[in-house]
Short mmCIF file of C-alpha atoms and ligand atoms in Angstrom, two decimals:
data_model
loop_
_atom_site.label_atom_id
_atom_site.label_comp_id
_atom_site.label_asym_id
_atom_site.label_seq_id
_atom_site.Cartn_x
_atom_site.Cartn_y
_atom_site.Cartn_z
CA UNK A 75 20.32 -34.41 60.81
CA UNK A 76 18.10 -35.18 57.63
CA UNK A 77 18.59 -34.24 54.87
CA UNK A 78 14.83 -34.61 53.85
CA UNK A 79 12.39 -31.61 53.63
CA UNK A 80 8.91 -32.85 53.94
CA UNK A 81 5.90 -30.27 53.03
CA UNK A 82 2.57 -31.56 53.76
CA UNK A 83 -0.89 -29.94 51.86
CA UNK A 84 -3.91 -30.19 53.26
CA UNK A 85 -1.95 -31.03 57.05
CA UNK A 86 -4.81 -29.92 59.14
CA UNK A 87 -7.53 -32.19 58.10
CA UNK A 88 -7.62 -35.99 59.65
CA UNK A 89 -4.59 -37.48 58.45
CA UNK A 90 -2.69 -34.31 57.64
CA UNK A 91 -2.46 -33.84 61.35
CA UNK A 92 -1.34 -37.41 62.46
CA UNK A 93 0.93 -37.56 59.42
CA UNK A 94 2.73 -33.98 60.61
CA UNK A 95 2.80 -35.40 64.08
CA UNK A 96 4.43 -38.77 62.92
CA UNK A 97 6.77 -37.19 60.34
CA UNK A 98 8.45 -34.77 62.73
CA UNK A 99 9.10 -37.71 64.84
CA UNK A 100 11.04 -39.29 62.25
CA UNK A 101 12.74 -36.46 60.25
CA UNK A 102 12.96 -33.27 62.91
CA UNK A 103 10.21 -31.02 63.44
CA UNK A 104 11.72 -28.01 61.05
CA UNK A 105 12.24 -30.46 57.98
CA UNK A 106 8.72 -31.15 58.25
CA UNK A 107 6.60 -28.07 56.64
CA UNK A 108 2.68 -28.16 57.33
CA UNK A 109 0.43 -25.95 55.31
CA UNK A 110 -3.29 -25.27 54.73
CA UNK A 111 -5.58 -22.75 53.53
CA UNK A 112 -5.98 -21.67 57.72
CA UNK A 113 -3.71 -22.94 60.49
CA UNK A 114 -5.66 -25.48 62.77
CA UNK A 115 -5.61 -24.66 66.42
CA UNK A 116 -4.43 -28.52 66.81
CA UNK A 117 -1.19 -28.08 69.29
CA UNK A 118 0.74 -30.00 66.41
CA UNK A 119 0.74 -27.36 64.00
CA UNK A 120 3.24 -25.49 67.11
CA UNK A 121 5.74 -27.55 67.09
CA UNK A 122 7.15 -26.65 63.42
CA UNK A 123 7.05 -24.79 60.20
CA UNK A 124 3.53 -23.73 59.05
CA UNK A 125 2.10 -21.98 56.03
CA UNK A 126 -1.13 -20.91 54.56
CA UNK A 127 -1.25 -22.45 51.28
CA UNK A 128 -4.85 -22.37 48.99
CA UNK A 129 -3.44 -25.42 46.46
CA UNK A 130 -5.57 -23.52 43.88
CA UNK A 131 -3.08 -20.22 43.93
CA UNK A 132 -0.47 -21.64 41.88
CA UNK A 133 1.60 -18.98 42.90
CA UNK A 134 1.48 -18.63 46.51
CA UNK A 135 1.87 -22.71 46.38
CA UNK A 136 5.17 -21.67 43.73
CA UNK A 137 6.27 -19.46 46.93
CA UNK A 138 6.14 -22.35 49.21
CA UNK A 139 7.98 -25.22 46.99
CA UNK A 140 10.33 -21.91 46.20
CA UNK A 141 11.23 -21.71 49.71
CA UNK A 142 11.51 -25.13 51.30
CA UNK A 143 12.17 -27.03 48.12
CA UNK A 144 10.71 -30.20 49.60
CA UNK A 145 12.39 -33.41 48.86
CA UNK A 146 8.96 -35.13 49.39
CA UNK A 147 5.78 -33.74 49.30
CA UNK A 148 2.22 -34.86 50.57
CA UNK A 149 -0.64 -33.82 48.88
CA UNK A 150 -3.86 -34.26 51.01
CA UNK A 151 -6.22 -31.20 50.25
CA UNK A 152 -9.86 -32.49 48.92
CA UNK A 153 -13.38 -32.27 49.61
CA UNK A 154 -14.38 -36.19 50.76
CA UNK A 155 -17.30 -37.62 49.55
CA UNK A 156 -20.57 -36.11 51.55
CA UNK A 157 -18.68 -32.47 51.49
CA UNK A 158 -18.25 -32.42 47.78
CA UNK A 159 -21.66 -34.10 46.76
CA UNK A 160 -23.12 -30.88 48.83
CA UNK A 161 -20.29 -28.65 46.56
CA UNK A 162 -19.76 -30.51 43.48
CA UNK A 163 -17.70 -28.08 41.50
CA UNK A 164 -15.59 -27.13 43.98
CA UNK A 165 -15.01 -30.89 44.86
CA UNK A 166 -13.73 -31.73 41.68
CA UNK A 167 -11.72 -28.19 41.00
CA UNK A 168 -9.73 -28.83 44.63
CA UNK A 169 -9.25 -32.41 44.41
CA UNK A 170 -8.19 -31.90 40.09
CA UNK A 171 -6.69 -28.12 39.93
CA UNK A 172 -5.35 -28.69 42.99
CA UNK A 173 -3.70 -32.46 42.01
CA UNK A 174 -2.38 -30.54 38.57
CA UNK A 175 -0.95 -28.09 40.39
CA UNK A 176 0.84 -29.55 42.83
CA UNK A 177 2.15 -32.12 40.36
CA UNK A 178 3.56 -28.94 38.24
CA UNK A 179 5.29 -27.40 41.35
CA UNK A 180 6.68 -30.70 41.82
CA UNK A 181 8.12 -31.44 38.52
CA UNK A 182 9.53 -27.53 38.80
CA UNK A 183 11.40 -28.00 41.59
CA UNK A 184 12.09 -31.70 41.04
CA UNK A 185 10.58 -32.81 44.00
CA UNK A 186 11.95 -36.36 44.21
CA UNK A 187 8.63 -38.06 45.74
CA UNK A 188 5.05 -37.30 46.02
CA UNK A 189 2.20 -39.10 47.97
CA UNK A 190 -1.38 -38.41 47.45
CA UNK A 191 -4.23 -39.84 48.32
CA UNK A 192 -6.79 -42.13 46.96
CA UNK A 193 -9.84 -43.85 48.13
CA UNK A 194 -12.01 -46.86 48.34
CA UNK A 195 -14.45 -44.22 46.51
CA UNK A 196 -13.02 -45.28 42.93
CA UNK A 197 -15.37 -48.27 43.04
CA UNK A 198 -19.13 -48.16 42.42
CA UNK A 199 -22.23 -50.29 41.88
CA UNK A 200 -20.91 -52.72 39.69
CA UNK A 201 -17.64 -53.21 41.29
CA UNK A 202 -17.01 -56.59 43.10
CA UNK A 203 -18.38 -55.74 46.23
CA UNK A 204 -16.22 -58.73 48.43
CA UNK A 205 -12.78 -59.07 48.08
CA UNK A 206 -12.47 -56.03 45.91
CA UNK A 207 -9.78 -56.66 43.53
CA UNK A 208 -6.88 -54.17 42.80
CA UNK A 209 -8.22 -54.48 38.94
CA UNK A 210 -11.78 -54.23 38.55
CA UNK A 211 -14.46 -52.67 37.19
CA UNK A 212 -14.72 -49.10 38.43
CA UNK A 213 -17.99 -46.81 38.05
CA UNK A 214 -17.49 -44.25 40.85
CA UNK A 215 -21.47 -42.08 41.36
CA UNK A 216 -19.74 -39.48 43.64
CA UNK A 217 -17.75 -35.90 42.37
CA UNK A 218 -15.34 -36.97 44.81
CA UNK A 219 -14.92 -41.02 43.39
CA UNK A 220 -14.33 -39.38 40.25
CA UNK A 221 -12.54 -37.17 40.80
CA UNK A 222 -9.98 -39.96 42.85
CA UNK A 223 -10.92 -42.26 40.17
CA UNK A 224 -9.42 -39.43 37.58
CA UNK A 225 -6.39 -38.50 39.84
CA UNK A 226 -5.42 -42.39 40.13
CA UNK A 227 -5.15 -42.03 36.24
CA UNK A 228 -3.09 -38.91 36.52
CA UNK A 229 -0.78 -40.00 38.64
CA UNK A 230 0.06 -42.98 36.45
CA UNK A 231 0.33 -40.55 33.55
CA UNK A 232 3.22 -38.52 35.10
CA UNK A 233 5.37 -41.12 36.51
CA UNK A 234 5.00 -42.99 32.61
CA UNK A 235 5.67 -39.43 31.33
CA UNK A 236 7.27 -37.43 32.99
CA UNK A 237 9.44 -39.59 35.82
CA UNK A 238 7.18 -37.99 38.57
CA UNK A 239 7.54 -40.65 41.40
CA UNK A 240 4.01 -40.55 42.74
CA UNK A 241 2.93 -42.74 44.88
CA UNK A 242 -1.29 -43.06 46.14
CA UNK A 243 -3.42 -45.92 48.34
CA UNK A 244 -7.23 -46.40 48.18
CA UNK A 245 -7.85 -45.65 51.71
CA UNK A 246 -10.80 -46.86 53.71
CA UNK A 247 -12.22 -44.83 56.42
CA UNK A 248 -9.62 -43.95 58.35
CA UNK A 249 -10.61 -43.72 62.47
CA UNK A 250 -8.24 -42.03 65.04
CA UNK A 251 -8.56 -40.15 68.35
CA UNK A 252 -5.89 -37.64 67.09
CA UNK A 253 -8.13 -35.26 65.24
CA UNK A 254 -11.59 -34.98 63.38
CA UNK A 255 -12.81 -36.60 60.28
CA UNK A 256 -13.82 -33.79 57.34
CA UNK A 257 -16.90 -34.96 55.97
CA UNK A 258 -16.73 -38.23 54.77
CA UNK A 259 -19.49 -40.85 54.61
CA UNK A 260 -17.40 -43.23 57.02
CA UNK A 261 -17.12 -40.16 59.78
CA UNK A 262 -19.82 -42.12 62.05
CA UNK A 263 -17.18 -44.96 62.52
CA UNK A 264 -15.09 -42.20 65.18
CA UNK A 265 -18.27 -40.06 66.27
CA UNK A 266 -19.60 -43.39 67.65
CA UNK A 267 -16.40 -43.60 70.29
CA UNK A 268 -17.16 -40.14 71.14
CA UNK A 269 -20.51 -40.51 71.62
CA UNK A 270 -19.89 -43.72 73.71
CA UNK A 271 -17.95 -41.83 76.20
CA UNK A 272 -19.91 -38.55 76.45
CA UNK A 273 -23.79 -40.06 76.49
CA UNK A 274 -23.26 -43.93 76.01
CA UNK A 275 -25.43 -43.38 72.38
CA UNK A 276 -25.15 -42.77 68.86
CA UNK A 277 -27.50 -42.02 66.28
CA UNK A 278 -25.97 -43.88 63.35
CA UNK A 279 -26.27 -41.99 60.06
CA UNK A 280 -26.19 -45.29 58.25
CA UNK A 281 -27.95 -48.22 58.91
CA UNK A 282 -27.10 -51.46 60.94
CA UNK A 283 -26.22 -53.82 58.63
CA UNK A 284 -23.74 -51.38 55.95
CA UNK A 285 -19.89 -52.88 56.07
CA UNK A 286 -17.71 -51.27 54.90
CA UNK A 287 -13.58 -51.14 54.48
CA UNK A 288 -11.77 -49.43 57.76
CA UNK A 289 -8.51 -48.75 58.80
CA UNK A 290 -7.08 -47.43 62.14
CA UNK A 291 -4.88 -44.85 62.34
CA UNK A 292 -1.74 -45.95 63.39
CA UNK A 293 -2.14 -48.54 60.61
CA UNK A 294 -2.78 -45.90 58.19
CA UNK A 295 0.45 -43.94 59.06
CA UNK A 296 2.37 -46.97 59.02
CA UNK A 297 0.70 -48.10 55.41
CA UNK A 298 1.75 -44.19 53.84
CA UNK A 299 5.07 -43.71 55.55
CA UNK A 300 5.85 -47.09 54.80
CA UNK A 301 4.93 -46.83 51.15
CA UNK A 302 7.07 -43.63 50.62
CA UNK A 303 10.15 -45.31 52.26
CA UNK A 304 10.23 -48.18 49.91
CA UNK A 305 12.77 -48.25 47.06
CA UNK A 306 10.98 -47.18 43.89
CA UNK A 307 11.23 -50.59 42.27
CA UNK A 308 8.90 -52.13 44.85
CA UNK A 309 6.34 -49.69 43.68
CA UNK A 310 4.95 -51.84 41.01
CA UNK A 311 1.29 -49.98 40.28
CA UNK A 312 1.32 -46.35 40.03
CA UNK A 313 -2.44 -45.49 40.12
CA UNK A 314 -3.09 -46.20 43.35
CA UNK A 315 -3.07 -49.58 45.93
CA UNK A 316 -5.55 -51.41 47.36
CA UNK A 317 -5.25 -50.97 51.40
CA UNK A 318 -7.34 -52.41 53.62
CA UNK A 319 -7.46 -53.11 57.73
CA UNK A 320 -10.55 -54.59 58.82
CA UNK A 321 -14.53 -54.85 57.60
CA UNK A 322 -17.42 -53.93 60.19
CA UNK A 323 -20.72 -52.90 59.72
CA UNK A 324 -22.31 -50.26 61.99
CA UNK A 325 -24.04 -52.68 64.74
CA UNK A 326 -20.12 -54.44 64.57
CA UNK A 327 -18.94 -51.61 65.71
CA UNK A 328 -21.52 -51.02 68.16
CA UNK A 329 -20.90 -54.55 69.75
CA UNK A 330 -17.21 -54.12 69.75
CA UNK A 331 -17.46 -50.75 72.04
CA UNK A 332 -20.33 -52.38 74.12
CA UNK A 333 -17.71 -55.28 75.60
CA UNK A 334 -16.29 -52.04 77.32
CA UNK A 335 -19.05 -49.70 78.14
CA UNK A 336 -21.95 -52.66 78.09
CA UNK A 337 -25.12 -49.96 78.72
CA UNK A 338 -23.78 -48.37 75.18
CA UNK A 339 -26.65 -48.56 72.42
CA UNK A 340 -27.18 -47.11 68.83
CA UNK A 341 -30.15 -46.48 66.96
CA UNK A 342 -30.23 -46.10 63.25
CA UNK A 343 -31.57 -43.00 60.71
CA UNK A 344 -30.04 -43.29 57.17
CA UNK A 345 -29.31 -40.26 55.60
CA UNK A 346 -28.30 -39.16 52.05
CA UNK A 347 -24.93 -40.73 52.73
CA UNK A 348 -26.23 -44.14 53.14
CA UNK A 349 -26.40 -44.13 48.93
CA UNK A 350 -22.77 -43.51 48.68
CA UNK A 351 -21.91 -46.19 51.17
CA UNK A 352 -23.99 -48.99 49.52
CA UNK A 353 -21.97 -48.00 45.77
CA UNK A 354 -18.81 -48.82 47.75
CA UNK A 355 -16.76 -52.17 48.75
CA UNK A 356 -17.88 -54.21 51.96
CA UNK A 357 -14.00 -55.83 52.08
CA UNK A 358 -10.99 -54.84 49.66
CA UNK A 359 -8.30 -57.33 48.35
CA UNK A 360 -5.45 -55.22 49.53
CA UNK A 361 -2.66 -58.68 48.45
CA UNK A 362 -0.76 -56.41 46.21
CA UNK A 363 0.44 -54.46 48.51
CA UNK A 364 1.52 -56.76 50.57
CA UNK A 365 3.34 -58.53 48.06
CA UNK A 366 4.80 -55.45 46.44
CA UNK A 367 6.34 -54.05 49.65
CA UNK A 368 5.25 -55.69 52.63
CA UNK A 369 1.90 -53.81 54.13
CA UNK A 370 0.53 -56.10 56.59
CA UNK A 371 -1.84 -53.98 59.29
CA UNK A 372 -1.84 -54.75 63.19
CA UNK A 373 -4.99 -53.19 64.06
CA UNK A 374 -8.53 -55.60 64.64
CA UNK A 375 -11.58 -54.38 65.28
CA UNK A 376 -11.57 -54.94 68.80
CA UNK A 377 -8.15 -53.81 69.56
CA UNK A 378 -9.38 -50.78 67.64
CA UNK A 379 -11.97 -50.09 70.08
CA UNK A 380 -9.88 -50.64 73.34
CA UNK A 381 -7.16 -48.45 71.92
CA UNK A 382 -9.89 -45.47 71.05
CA UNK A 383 -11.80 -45.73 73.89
CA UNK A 384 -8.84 -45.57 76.35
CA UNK A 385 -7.05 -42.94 74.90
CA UNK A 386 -10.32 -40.56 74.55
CA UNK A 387 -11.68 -41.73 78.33
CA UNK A 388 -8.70 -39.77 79.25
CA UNK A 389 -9.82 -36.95 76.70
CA UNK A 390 -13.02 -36.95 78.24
CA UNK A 391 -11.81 -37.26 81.76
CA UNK A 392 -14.05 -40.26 82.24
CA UNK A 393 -11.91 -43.23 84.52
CA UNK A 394 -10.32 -45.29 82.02
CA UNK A 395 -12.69 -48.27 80.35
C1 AKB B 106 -15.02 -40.69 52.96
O1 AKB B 106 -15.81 -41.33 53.67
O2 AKB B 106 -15.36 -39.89 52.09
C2 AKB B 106 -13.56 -40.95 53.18
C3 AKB B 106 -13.12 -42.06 52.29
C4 AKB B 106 -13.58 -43.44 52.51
O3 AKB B 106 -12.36 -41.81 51.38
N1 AKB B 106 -13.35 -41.28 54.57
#
């Protein structure tokens, strides 16, 4: 029986629901509390504790630490990039009051680790597009870049000062089967599979030739989970690491799915979000953390695609690729 008491924040978006799923697995599905401002109808959010938590009511989110006094909290509530350029203030008040207060509750009820997100969004125009190093210069243009970019600092500032053992990675876009993206600019890279199966096309909302930094899933679960188990001396920066998976650009993508479903095709209309994408990395130096404690991903681009299109042909119903 563990003895750890897991509370996730923000569990029903993307990787809030595949991180609940995973983390029951491992530690027992009541030692693993998901909460959210409304309970997803996702059958995952069934199978163990739930509660509504706004991360910006400082009490009811005092009730919940109160209650379960988590041993390890995740802290995944923000608006992503195309959401909060569309709702700037709120974007930065979640993703900052939100950060702020769940580092409070945390240090109140001396949670002993805390995991929160960061993003290849830090970066901007003038950072080292290829082979993005984990030091660089970073000029985020998006509310939610800087407000990452700001939270990375943060989270530095509390372990130096007040022993908070926070831990963060600079995800890429993330791609599962699991659940939905929530508004990000790299949403198009898991709306394509989708699309593939239900009408073989896919109106890209970026255009063919923008690469950017992905990550699948199950690589993405193994990166967090696998940073949070490490002993704290292996976590050697405490901003946020570098992660990284693969590099593809739109028509990659598009090429990858079509050596399965070969009459697939996509056609191309940039949209505001194409502007955030071309301030951001094409690939990402991720070597620190796999020196520091061992991250090496499994997932190619390819193997991607035959993993996502299987398991949502039998979503769809449609015989498997
Ligand atoms: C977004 O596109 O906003 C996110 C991210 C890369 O952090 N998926």
């Amino acid at each position: 029986m563990s003895t750890e008491k897991i509370l996730l924040i923000g569990a029903c978006g993307q990787l809030g629901t595949e991180l609940t799923e995973e983390l029951r697995k491992i530690y027992g599905d009541s030692n693993v509390i998901a909460s959210d401002i409304r309970k997803s109808d996702n059958h995952v959010f069934e199978t163990g504790p739930f509660e509504i938590v706004n991360v910006l009511d400082k009490a009811q989110l005092g009730a919940v630490f109160a209650k379960y006094k988590p041993t390890q909290v995740y802290h995944l509530a923000a608006l992503l990039s195309a959401t909060a350029e569309q709702k700037p203030k709120l974007g930065w008040e979640l993703n900052m009051d939100g950060l702020f207060n769940v580092f409070d509750a945390a240090l109140e009820y001396k949670t002993a680790k805390v995991y929160w997100p960061s993003s290849i969004a830090v970066f901007g125009p003038n950072t080292p597009r290829d082979n993005t190093p984990q030091f660089c210069v970073m000029d985020p243009t998006t509310v939610y870049g800087i407000s990452k970019l700001a939270g990375e600092r943060y989270c530095e500032y509390y372990f130096k000062r007040y022993g908070l053992d926070v831990r963060s990675l600079r995800y890429p876009g993330l791609i599962g089967y699991k659940s939905a993206p929530g508004g990000g600019t790299t949403d198009y890279a898991v709306s394509i599979y989708h699309d593939a199966l239900k009408t073989k096309h896919h109106e890209c909302f970026l255009s063919e030739k923008t690469t950017l930094p992905m990550l699948y899933m199950p690589d993405a679960l193994k990166a967090t989970i696998g940073l949070m188990d490490v002993s704290a001396d292996k976590v050697l920066i405490r901003s946020s690491y570098n992660l990284a998976g693969m590099s593809f650009s739109p028509e990659e993508i598009t090429a990858s799915i079509q050596k399965y479903i070969p009459d697939f095709n996509t056609t191309y209309k940039p949209d505001q979000r194409q502007a955030i994408a071309d301030s951001w990395p094409r690939i990402i130096d991720d070597s620190r953390a796999r020196t520091d404690w061992g991250w090496k991903p499994e997932y190619d681009l390819d193997k991607m695609s035959q993993d996502m299109l299987k398991n949502l042909a039998a979503q769809y119903g449609v015989k498997s690729i």
